[in-house]
Amino acid sequence: MPVPTLSVVIPAYNEEHYIGPCLDALLTQEDDLHEIIVVDNNSTDATAEVVRRYLADHPKLTYLNEERQGVAFARNLGFDTATGEILGRIDADSRVYPNWTSTVLEFFQRDGIESVGGISGLNNSYDSPYRKLKGWFVDRQVRLGAMGGDREIRNLHGANMAIRKSTWIEVRDATSTDREIHEDLDLALCIRAKDILILQLSDMRVDISPRRAYTPPREFTSYIDSGTKTFELHGMMTPLIEKALRQHRKYHVFVYLTHRPYDPDLGRFSLRRLFKGPKSRKLPISS
């Protein structure tokens, strides 16, 4: 089977501190990529300037601007513009592993996967004090068969996913651009509604910034509420999902408290950080 062409779309909003390392990691695999599309969603910082520094030396890199505010609008412009047979999608703070592109391409060259329209992978956090612990946990879950292993899942992780262009064309008109829902979950539910499979791969990995961990619980409530609204939009809210979302809300309090005293810029815990607290980081639904 011929190697499919892979386009990678990166929605970006005020990501001047993250987009450079994101592109650096991806461009080490540039030879295997068809194109990289950064879609700036009205950034007010230096995101555009950072991306433009790469353009002259990297002809496979394209910079677009989406004036309609919202991650879904930025994603849609990128996916609609992309000409690859496979559409990768990462966040502007994602840092793909060296084998990310080859893992995606090798999967879509397999025989007998015609019913699979999307794949998603695993992640760790690059500026978290618990990186080693999380890495151990994820690897253990893979060994136990609870994560990865080409298992069927019902969601897509926007920071680390890829779908067929044909799948996007089939579900595009069903997806929502409502800024109060999770656009990646909405896309996944639209795909599953067509009986198209989504699998989770063990070796498709990225590092991400744990921005959610640094978000105060009161602000994180809107993130949980967006999950509720997304399931309700698809008529899929159940008592079990509602319970899981409540547990996620409680778990986030624990995560926030354990991250609160850690300063990722200094790479250590500090009393100043403990009492002042971390600066809240932008969540996808807020852009």
PDB file of C-alpha atoms in Angstrom:
ATOM      1  CA  MET A   1       0.000   0.000   0.000  1.00  0.00           C
ATOM      2  CA  PRO A   2       1.443   3.451  -0.897  1.00  0.00           C
ATOM      3  CA  VAL A   3       2.397   5.809   1.920  1.00  0.00           C
ATOM      4  CA  PRO A   4      -0.481   8.261   2.536  1.00  0.00           C
ATOM      5  CA  THR A   5       0.131  12.007   2.668  1.00  0.00           C
ATOM      6  CA  LEU A   6      -0.091  13.588   6.104  1.00  0.00           C
ATOM      7  CA  SER A   7      -1.073  17.204   6.793  1.00  0.00           C
ATOM      8  CA  VAL A   8      -0.756  18.512  10.355  1.00  0.00           C
ATOM      9  CA  VAL A   9      -3.020  21.336  11.532  1.00  0.00           C
ATOM     10  CA  ILE A  10      -2.143  23.457  14.578  1.00  0.00           C
ATOM     11  CA  PRO A  11      -4.783  25.910  15.861  1.00  0.00           C
ATOM     12  CA  ALA A  12      -3.065  28.715  17.778  1.00  0.00           C
ATOM     13  CA  TYR A  13      -4.236  31.555  20.002  1.00  0.00           C
ATOM     14  CA  ASN A  14      -1.690  33.622  21.954  1.00  0.00           C
ATOM     15  CA  GLU A  15       0.893  30.834  21.931  1.00  0.00           C
ATOM     16  CA  GLU A  16       4.126  32.811  21.471  1.00  0.00           C
ATOM     17  CA  HIS A  17       5.843  30.862  24.275  1.00  0.00           C
ATOM     18  CA  TYR A  18       4.808  27.448  22.932  1.00  0.00           C
ATOM     19  CA  ILE A  19       4.521  27.498  19.139  1.00  0.00           C
ATOM     20  CA  GLY A  20       8.285  27.602  18.528  1.00  0.00           C
ATOM     21  CA  PRO A  21       9.107  24.396  20.437  1.00  0.00           C
ATOM     22  CA  CYS A  22       5.973  22.812  18.918  1.00  0.00           C
ATOM     23  CA  LEU A  23       7.217  23.517  15.395  1.00  0.00           C
ATOM     24  CA  ASP A  24      10.787  22.514  16.251  1.00  0.00           C
ATOM     25  CA  ALA A  25       9.631  19.056  17.328  1.00  0.00           C
ATOM     26  CA  LEU A  26       7.416  18.603  14.283  1.00  0.00           C
ATOM     27  CA  LEU A  27       9.922  19.917  11.746  1.00  0.00           C
ATOM     28  CA  THR A  28      12.475  17.261  12.667  1.00  0.00           C
ATOM     29  CA  GLN A  29      10.034  14.950  10.840  1.00  0.00           C
ATOM     30  CA  GLU A  30       9.383  17.358   7.969  1.00  0.00           C
ATOM     31  CA  ASP A  31      10.593  14.955   5.264  1.00  0.00           C
ATOM     32  CA  ASP A  32       7.720  12.587   6.078  1.00  0.00           C
ATOM     33  CA  LEU A  33       5.084  15.322   6.171  1.00  0.00           C
ATOM     34  CA  HIS A  34       3.007  16.643   3.304  1.00  0.00           C
ATOM     35  CA  GLU A  35       2.369  20.000   4.973  1.00  0.00           C
ATOM     36  CA  ILE A  36       2.064  21.807   8.304  1.00  0.00           C
ATOM     37  CA  ILE A  37      -0.684  24.410   8.688  1.00  0.00           C
ATOM     38  CA  VAL A  38      -0.700  26.843  11.597  1.00  0.00           C
ATOM     39  CA  VAL A  39      -4.065  28.568  11.949  1.00  0.00           C
ATOM     40  CA  ASP A  40      -3.776  31.711  14.050  1.00  0.00           C
ATOM     41  CA  ASN A  41      -7.087  32.491  15.719  1.00  0.00           C
ATOM     42  CA  ASN A  42      -6.619  36.258  16.189  1.00  0.00           C
ATOM     43  CA  SER A  43      -3.614  36.121  18.504  1.00  0.00           C
ATOM     44  CA  THR A  44      -2.761  39.431  20.176  1.00  0.00           C
ATOM     45  CA  ASP A  45       0.767  38.415  21.186  1.00  0.00           C
ATOM     46  CA  ALA A  46       3.824  37.528  19.053  1.00  0.00           C
ATOM     47  CA  THR A  47       2.506  34.175  17.790  1.00  0.00           C
ATOM     48  CA  ALA A  48       2.414  35.380  14.177  1.00  0.00           C
ATOM     49  CA  GLU A  49       5.953  36.747  14.338  1.00  0.00           C
ATOM     50  CA  VAL A  50       7.299  33.480  15.742  1.00  0.00           C
ATOM     51  CA  VAL A  51       5.650  31.417  13.004  1.00  0.00           C
ATOM     52  CA  ARG A  52       6.804  33.753  10.221  1.00  0.00           C
ATOM     53  CA  ARG A  53      10.437  33.220  11.228  1.00  0.00           C
ATOM     54  CA  TYR A  54      10.072  29.609  10.098  1.00  0.00           C
ATOM     55  CA  LEU A  55       8.309  30.207   6.787  1.00  0.00           C
ATOM     56  CA  ALA A  56      11.262  31.044   4.550  1.00  0.00           C
ATOM     57  CA  ASP A  57      13.226  27.923   5.519  1.00  0.00           C
ATOM     58  CA  HIS A  58      10.298  25.523   5.575  1.00  0.00           C
ATOM     59  CA  PRO A  59       8.204  25.536   2.377  1.00  0.00           C
ATOM     60  CA  LYS A  60       5.874  22.847   3.776  1.00  0.00           C
ATOM     61  CA  LEU A  61       4.772  25.267   6.501  1.00  0.00           C
ATOM     62  CA  THR A  62       1.710  27.455   5.879  1.00  0.00           C
ATOM     63  CA  TYR A  63       0.406  30.259   8.094  1.00  0.00           C
ATOM     64  CA  LEU A  64      -3.308  31.146   8.018  1.00  0.00           C
ATOM     65  CA  ASN A  65      -5.501  33.441  10.086  1.00  0.00           C
ATOM     66  CA  GLU A  66      -9.054  32.615  11.107  1.00  0.00           C
ATOM     67  CA  GLU A  67     -10.981  35.728  12.132  1.00  0.00           C
ATOM     68  CA  ARG A  68     -13.960  33.863  13.580  1.00  0.00           C
ATOM     69  CA  GLN A  69     -13.011  33.262  17.200  1.00  0.00           C
ATOM     70  CA  GLY A  70     -13.032  29.681  18.437  1.00  0.00           C
ATOM     71  CA  VAL A  71     -10.906  26.550  18.201  1.00  0.00           C
ATOM     72  CA  ALA A  72     -13.477  24.802  16.003  1.00  0.00           C
ATOM     73  CA  PHE A  73     -13.335  27.587  13.412  1.00  0.00           C
ATOM     74  CA  ALA A  74      -9.525  27.419  13.369  1.00  0.00           C
ATOM     75  CA  ARG A  75      -9.554  23.637  13.085  1.00  0.00           C
ATOM     76  CA  ASN A  76     -12.132  23.735  10.304  1.00  0.00           C
ATOM     77  CA  LEU A  77     -10.112  26.198   8.240  1.00  0.00           C
ATOM     78  CA  GLY A  78      -7.029  24.031   8.646  1.00  0.00           C
ATOM     79  CA  PHE A  79      -8.790  20.778   7.807  1.00  0.00           C
ATOM     80  CA  ASP A  80     -10.615  22.324   4.840  1.00  0.00           C
ATOM     81  CA  THR A  81      -7.385  23.808   3.475  1.00  0.00           C
ATOM     82  CA  ALA A  82      -5.242  20.710   4.002  1.00  0.00           C
ATOM     83  CA  THR A  83      -4.595  18.547   0.940  1.00  0.00           C
ATOM     84  CA  GLY A  84      -3.199  15.472   2.686  1.00  0.00           C
ATOM     85  CA  GLU A  85      -5.054  12.163   2.805  1.00  0.00           C
ATOM     86  CA  ILE A  86      -4.566  12.105   6.590  1.00  0.00           C
ATOM     87  CA  LEU A  87      -5.259  15.140   8.789  1.00  0.00           C
ATOM     88  CA  GLY A  88      -3.140  15.329  11.919  1.00  0.00           C
ATOM     89  CA  ARG A  89      -4.140  17.718  14.681  1.00  0.00           C
ATOM     90  CA  ILE A  90      -2.036  18.874  17.619  1.00  0.00           C
ATOM     91  CA  ASP A  91      -2.199  21.827  19.978  1.00  0.00           C
ATOM     92  CA  ALA A  92       0.249  24.714  19.806  1.00  0.00           C
ATOM     93  CA  ASP A  93       1.755  23.540  23.101  1.00  0.00           C
ATOM     94  CA  SER A  94       2.146  19.919  21.925  1.00  0.00           C
ATOM     95  CA  ARG A  95       5.636  18.547  21.366  1.00  0.00           C
ATOM     96  CA  VAL A  96       5.442  15.408  19.269  1.00  0.00           C
ATOM     97  CA  TYR A  97       7.794  12.488  19.909  1.00  0.00           C
ATOM     98  CA  PRO A  98      10.427  11.723  17.221  1.00  0.00           C
ATOM     99  CA  ASN A  99       8.403   8.762  15.898  1.00  0.00           C
ATOM    100  CA  TRP A 100       5.035  10.536  15.865  1.00  0.00           C
ATOM    101  CA  THR A 101       4.780  11.004  12.110  1.00  0.00           C
ATOM    102  CA  SER A 102       6.036   7.507  11.290  1.00  0.00           C
ATOM    103  CA  THR A 103       3.582   5.986  13.784  1.00  0.00           C
ATOM    104  CA  VAL A 104       0.637   7.756  12.132  1.00  0.00           C
ATOM    105  CA  LEU A 105       1.734   6.898   8.592  1.00  0.00           C
ATOM    106  CA  GLU A 106       2.531   3.272   9.390  1.00  0.00           C
ATOM    107  CA  PHE A 107      -0.900   2.804  10.942  1.00  0.00           C
ATOM    108  CA  PHE A 108      -2.755   4.068   7.890  1.00  0.00           C
ATOM    109  CA  GLN A 109      -0.718   1.743   5.665  1.00  0.00           C
ATOM    110  CA  ARG A 110      -1.991  -1.358   7.455  1.00  0.00           C
ATOM    111  CA  ASP A 111      -4.313  -3.824   5.824  1.00  0.00           C
ATOM    112  CA  GLY A 112      -7.810  -4.314   7.190  1.00  0.00           C
ATOM    113  CA  ILE A 113      -8.313  -0.902   8.805  1.00  0.00           C
ATOM    114  CA  GLU A 114     -10.821   0.514   6.341  1.00  0.00           C
ATOM    115  CA  SER A 115     -13.390   0.949   9.128  1.00  0.00           C
ATOM    116  CA  VAL A 116     -11.002   3.107  11.200  1.00  0.00           C
ATOM    117  CA  GLY A 117     -11.434   6.811  10.527  1.00  0.00           C
ATOM    118  CA  GLY A 118      -9.435   8.297  13.373  1.00  0.00           C
ATOM    119  CA  ILE A 119      -6.639   7.617  15.818  1.00  0.00           C
ATOM    120  CA  SER A 120      -5.500   9.281  19.002  1.00  0.00           C
ATOM    121  CA  GLY A 121      -2.484   8.770  21.225  1.00  0.00           C
ATOM    122  CA  LEU A 122      -1.068   9.253  24.706  1.00  0.00           C
ATOM    123  CA  ASN A 123       0.644  12.167  26.401  1.00  0.00           C
ATOM    124  CA  ASN A 124       2.870  13.276  29.235  1.00  0.00           C
ATOM    125  CA  SER A 125       3.547  16.769  30.619  1.00  0.00           C
ATOM    126  CA  TYR A 126       6.842  18.504  29.967  1.00  0.00           C
ATOM    127  CA  ASP A 127       6.688  21.127  32.710  1.00  0.00           C
ATOM    128  CA  SER A 128       5.105  19.116  35.502  1.00  0.00           C
ATOM    129  CA  PRO A 129       6.898  17.994  38.672  1.00  0.00           C
ATOM    130  CA  TYR A 130       5.132  14.650  38.296  1.00  0.00           C
ATOM    131  CA  ARG A 131       6.318  13.852  34.768  1.00  0.00           C
ATOM    132  CA  LYS A 132       8.162  10.667  35.791  1.00  0.00           C
ATOM    133  CA  LEU A 133       5.200   9.450  37.839  1.00  0.00           C
ATOM    134  CA  LYS A 134       2.747  10.074  35.023  1.00  0.00           C
ATOM    135  CA  GLY A 135       5.053   8.378  32.530  1.00  0.00           C
ATOM    136  CA  TRP A 136       5.265   5.312  34.758  1.00  0.00           C
ATOM    137  CA  PHE A 137       1.479   5.253  35.172  1.00  0.00           C
ATOM    138  CA  VAL A 138       0.755   5.555  31.447  1.00  0.00           C
ATOM    139  CA  ASP A 139       3.261   2.831  30.560  1.00  0.00           C
ATOM    140  CA  ARG A 140       1.734   0.565  33.198  1.00  0.00           C
ATOM    141  CA  GLN A 141      -1.760   1.170  31.828  1.00  0.00           C
ATOM    142  CA  VAL A 142      -0.506   0.264  28.360  1.00  0.00           C
ATOM    143  CA  ARG A 143       0.944  -2.992  29.685  1.00  0.00           C
ATOM    144  CA  LEU A 144      -2.369  -3.760  31.405  1.00  0.00           C
ATOM    145  CA  GLY A 145      -4.318  -3.060  28.219  1.00  0.00           C
ATOM    146  CA  ALA A 146      -6.210  -0.121  29.727  1.00  0.00           C
ATOM    147  CA  MET A 147      -4.603   2.391  27.370  1.00  0.00           C
ATOM    148  CA  GLY A 148      -3.195   2.212  23.856  1.00  0.00           C
ATOM    149  CA  GLY A 149      -2.805  -1.160  22.200  1.00  0.00           C
ATOM    150  CA  ASP A 150      -5.059  -0.125  19.295  1.00  0.00           C
ATOM    151  CA  ARG A 151      -8.051  -0.262  21.651  1.00  0.00           C
ATOM    152  CA  GLU A 152     -11.309   1.222  20.468  1.00  0.00           C
ATOM    153  CA  ILE A 153     -12.184   4.553  22.104  1.00  0.00           C
ATOM    154  CA  ARG A 154     -15.014   7.051  21.737  1.00  0.00           C
ATOM    155  CA  ASN A 155     -13.048  10.285  22.019  1.00  0.00           C
ATOM    156  CA  LEU A 156     -10.234  12.162  20.303  1.00  0.00           C
ATOM    157  CA  HIS A 157      -7.554  14.138  22.107  1.00  0.00           C
ATOM    158  CA  GLY A 158      -7.187  17.421  20.262  1.00  0.00           C
ATOM    159  CA  ALA A 159      -3.527  17.686  21.255  1.00  0.00           C
ATOM    160  CA  ASN A 160      -2.689  14.345  19.622  1.00  0.00           C
ATOM    161  CA  MET A 161      -4.947  12.934  16.907  1.00  0.00           C
ATOM    162  CA  ALA A 162      -5.292  12.172  13.202  1.00  0.00           C
ATOM    163  CA  ILE A 163      -8.275  11.386  10.976  1.00  0.00           C
ATOM    164  CA  ARG A 164      -8.758  10.516   7.347  1.00  0.00           C
ATOM    165  CA  LYS A 165      -9.602  13.441   5.080  1.00  0.00           C
ATOM    166  CA  SER A 166     -12.494  11.338   3.790  1.00  0.00           C
ATOM    167  CA  THR A 167     -13.789  11.004   7.353  1.00  0.00           C
ATOM    168  CA  TRP A 168     -13.634  14.780   7.815  1.00  0.00           C
ATOM    169  CA  ILE A 169     -15.590  15.351   4.616  1.00  0.00           C
ATOM    170  CA  GLU A 170     -18.233  12.879   5.779  1.00  0.00           C
ATOM    171  CA  VAL A 171     -18.811  14.456   9.199  1.00  0.00           C
ATOM    172  CA  ARG A 172     -17.844  18.091   8.698  1.00  0.00           C
ATOM    173  CA  ASP A 173     -21.348  19.488   8.332  1.00  0.00           C
ATOM    174  CA  ALA A 174     -22.463  17.670  11.479  1.00  0.00           C
ATOM    175  CA  THR A 175     -19.779  19.218  13.702  1.00  0.00           C
ATOM    176  CA  SER A 176     -20.503  22.242  15.869  1.00  0.00           C
ATOM    177  CA  THR A 177     -18.664  25.557  16.147  1.00  0.00           C
ATOM    178  CA  ASP A 178     -20.269  26.414  19.488  1.00  0.00           C
ATOM    179  CA  ARG A 179     -17.467  27.833  21.664  1.00  0.00           C
ATOM    180  CA  GLU A 180     -19.035  26.347  24.798  1.00  0.00           C
ATOM    181  CA  ILE A 181     -18.445  22.723  23.808  1.00  0.00           C
ATOM    182  CA  HIS A 182     -15.346  20.564  23.398  1.00  0.00           C
ATOM    183  CA  GLU A 183     -14.651  20.585  19.678  1.00  0.00           C
ATOM    184  CA  ASP A 184     -12.533  17.408  19.761  1.00  0.00           C
ATOM    185  CA  LEU A 185     -15.161  15.437  21.678  1.00  0.00           C
ATOM    186  CA  ASP A 186     -17.852  16.780  19.351  1.00  0.00           C
ATOM    187  CA  LEU A 187     -15.837  15.627  16.327  1.00  0.00           C
ATOM    188  CA  ALA A 188     -15.334  12.186  17.857  1.00  0.00           C
ATOM    189  CA  LEU A 189     -19.028  11.764  18.603  1.00  0.00           C
ATOM    190  CA  CYS A 190     -19.885  12.799  15.047  1.00  0.00           C
ATOM    191  CA  ILE A 191     -17.452  10.180  13.729  1.00  0.00           C
ATOM    192  CA  ARG A 192     -18.827   7.438  15.972  1.00  0.00           C
ATOM    193  CA  ALA A 193     -22.379   8.353  14.924  1.00  0.00           C
ATOM    194  CA  LYS A 194     -21.353   7.224  11.425  1.00  0.00           C
ATOM    195  CA  ASP A 195     -20.109   3.879  12.830  1.00  0.00           C
ATOM    196  CA  ILE A 196     -16.555   4.872  11.979  1.00  0.00           C
ATOM    197  CA  LEU A 197     -14.004   3.544  14.456  1.00  0.00           C
ATOM    198  CA  ILE A 198     -11.490   5.504  16.525  1.00  0.00           C
ATOM    199  CA  LEU A 199      -8.477   3.668  17.962  1.00  0.00           C
ATOM    200  CA  GLN A 200      -5.892   4.630  20.580  1.00  0.00           C
ATOM    201  CA  LEU A 201      -2.264   3.872  19.694  1.00  0.00           C
ATOM    202  CA  SER A 202       0.473   3.135  22.241  1.00  0.00           C
ATOM    203  CA  ASP A 203       3.322   4.780  20.310  1.00  0.00           C
ATOM    204  CA  MET A 204       1.548   7.917  19.114  1.00  0.00           C
ATOM    205  CA  ARG A 205       2.778  10.229  21.855  1.00  0.00           C
ATOM    206  CA  VAL A 206       3.226  13.902  22.592  1.00  0.00           C
ATOM    207  CA  ASP A 207       4.312  15.994  25.536  1.00  0.00           C
ATOM    208  CA  ILE A 208       1.973  18.807  26.501  1.00  0.00           C
ATOM    209  CA  SER A 209       1.925  21.650  28.992  1.00  0.00           C
ATOM    210  CA  PRO A 210      -0.308  20.747  31.955  1.00  0.00           C
ATOM    211  CA  ARG A 211      -2.285  23.970  31.567  1.00  0.00           C
ATOM    212  CA  ARG A 212      -5.390  22.380  33.051  1.00  0.00           C
ATOM    213  CA  ALA A 213      -3.485  21.508  36.237  1.00  0.00           C
ATOM    214  CA  TYR A 214      -2.672  25.194  36.753  1.00  0.00           C
ATOM    215  CA  THR A 215      -6.279  26.312  36.324  1.00  0.00           C
ATOM    216  CA  PRO A 216      -8.063  27.174  39.603  1.00  0.00           C
ATOM    217  CA  PRO A 217     -11.031  24.849  40.307  1.00  0.00           C
ATOM    218  CA  ARG A 218     -13.546  27.687  40.014  1.00  0.00           C
ATOM    219  CA  GLU A 219     -12.373  28.421  36.468  1.00  0.00           C
ATOM    220  CA  PHE A 220     -12.088  24.736  35.615  1.00  0.00           C
ATOM    221  CA  THR A 221     -15.819  24.373  36.219  1.00  0.00           C
ATOM    222  CA  SER A 222     -16.469  25.875  32.774  1.00  0.00           C
ATOM    223  CA  TYR A 223     -14.308  23.148  31.233  1.00  0.00           C
ATOM    224  CA  ILE A 224     -16.367  20.414  32.901  1.00  0.00           C
ATOM    225  CA  ASP A 225     -19.595  22.170  31.959  1.00  0.00           C
ATOM    226  CA  SER A 226     -18.471  22.142  28.339  1.00  0.00           C
ATOM    227  CA  GLY A 227     -18.190  18.371  28.506  1.00  0.00           C
ATOM    228  CA  THR A 228     -21.752  18.199  29.795  1.00  0.00           C
ATOM    229  CA  LYS A 229     -22.990  20.498  27.006  1.00  0.00           C
ATOM    230  CA  THR A 230     -21.215  18.415  24.369  1.00  0.00           C
ATOM    231  CA  PHE A 231     -22.803  15.161  25.471  1.00  0.00           C
ATOM    232  CA  GLU A 232     -26.199  16.867  25.769  1.00  0.00           C
ATOM    233  CA  LEU A 233     -25.811  18.287  22.256  1.00  0.00           C
ATOM    234  CA  HIS A 234     -25.484  14.736  20.961  1.00  0.00           C
ATOM    235  CA  GLY A 235     -28.258  13.398  23.203  1.00  0.00           C
ATOM    236  CA  MET A 236     -25.757  11.118  24.908  1.00  0.00           C
ATOM    237  CA  MET A 237     -25.735  12.340  28.503  1.00  0.00           C
ATOM    238  CA  THR A 238     -26.265   9.431  30.881  1.00  0.00           C
ATOM    239  CA  PRO A 239     -26.104   9.106  34.689  1.00  0.00           C
ATOM    240  CA  LEU A 240     -22.799   7.275  34.297  1.00  0.00           C
ATOM    241  CA  ILE A 241     -21.248  10.087  32.237  1.00  0.00           C
ATOM    242  CA  GLU A 242     -22.681  12.671  34.618  1.00  0.00           C
ATOM    243  CA  LYS A 243     -21.070  10.848  37.541  1.00  0.00           C
ATOM    244  CA  ALA A 244     -17.727  10.664  35.715  1.00  0.00           C
ATOM    245  CA  LEU A 245     -17.799  14.416  35.075  1.00  0.00           C
ATOM    246  CA  ARG A 246     -18.529  15.108  38.763  1.00  0.00           C
ATOM    247  CA  GLN A 247     -15.594  12.889  39.740  1.00  0.00           C
ATOM    248  CA  HIS A 248     -13.386  14.716  37.252  1.00  0.00           C
ATOM    249  CA  ARG A 249     -14.308  17.999  38.893  1.00  0.00           C
ATOM    250  CA  LYS A 250     -13.303  16.656  42.324  1.00  0.00           C
ATOM    251  CA  TYR A 251     -10.119  15.084  40.989  1.00  0.00           C
ATOM    252  CA  HIS A 252      -9.090  18.409  39.483  1.00  0.00           C
ATOM    253  CA  VAL A 253      -9.085  20.014  42.931  1.00  0.00           C
ATOM    254  CA  PHE A 254      -6.473  17.460  44.016  1.00  0.00           C
ATOM    255  CA  VAL A 255      -4.431  17.987  40.847  1.00  0.00           C
ATOM    256  CA  TYR A 256      -4.505  21.762  41.232  1.00  0.00           C
ATOM    257  CA  LEU A 257      -3.431  21.664  44.878  1.00  0.00           C
ATOM    258  CA  THR A 258      -0.485  19.385  44.103  1.00  0.00           C
ATOM    259  CA  HIS A 259       0.648  21.643  41.236  1.00  0.00           C
ATOM    260  CA  ARG A 260      -0.034  24.982  42.967  1.00  0.00           C
ATOM    261  CA  PRO A 261       3.345  25.313  44.742  1.00  0.00           C
ATOM    262  CA  TYR A 262       5.383  24.272  41.685  1.00  0.00           C
ATOM    263  CA  ASP A 263       6.970  26.922  39.473  1.00  0.00           C
ATOM    264  CA  PRO A 264       7.606  25.452  35.980  1.00  0.00           C
ATOM    265  CA  ASP A 265       9.763  28.437  35.025  1.00  0.00           C
ATOM    266  CA  LEU A 266      12.150  27.724  37.910  1.00  0.00           C
ATOM    267  CA  GLY A 267      11.678  23.957  37.790  1.00  0.00           C
ATOM    268  CA  ARG A 268      11.091  23.695  41.527  1.00  0.00           C
ATOM    269  CA  PHE A 269       8.549  24.126  44.320  1.00  0.00           C
ATOM    270  CA  SER A 270       8.477  27.486  46.105  1.00  0.00           C
ATOM    271  CA  LEU A 271       6.700  29.050  49.069  1.00  0.00           C
ATOM    272  CA  ARG A 272       5.954  32.140  46.991  1.00  0.00           C
ATOM    273  CA  ARG A 273       4.144  30.012  44.464  1.00  0.00           C
ATOM    274  CA  LEU A 274       2.250  28.194  47.216  1.00  0.00           C
ATOM    275  CA  PHE A 275       0.756  31.387  48.640  1.00  0.00           C
ATOM    276  CA  LYS A 276       0.436  33.392  45.434  1.00  0.00           C
ATOM    277  CA  GLY A 277      -0.721  30.486  43.287  1.00  0.00           C
ATOM    278  CA  PRO A 278       0.062  29.795  39.628  1.00  0.00           C
ATOM    279  CA  LYS A 279      -1.124  31.990  36.799  1.00  0.00           C
ATOM    280  CA  SER A 280      -4.169  30.400  35.211  1.00  0.00           C
ATOM    281  CA  ARG A 281      -3.468  29.012  31.741  1.00  0.00           C
ATOM    282  CA  LYS A 282      -5.813  29.332  28.788  1.00  0.00           C
ATOM    283  CA  LEU A 283      -8.128  26.389  28.247  1.00  0.00           C
ATOM    284  CA  PRO A 284      -9.277  25.407  24.740  1.00  0.00           C
ATOM    285  CA  ILE A 285     -12.858  26.507  25.288  1.00  0.00           C
ATOM    286  CA  SER A 286     -11.796  30.026  26.206  1.00  0.00           C
ATOM    287  CA  SER A 287     -10.138  30.892  22.904  1.00  0.00           C
TER     288      SER A 287
END
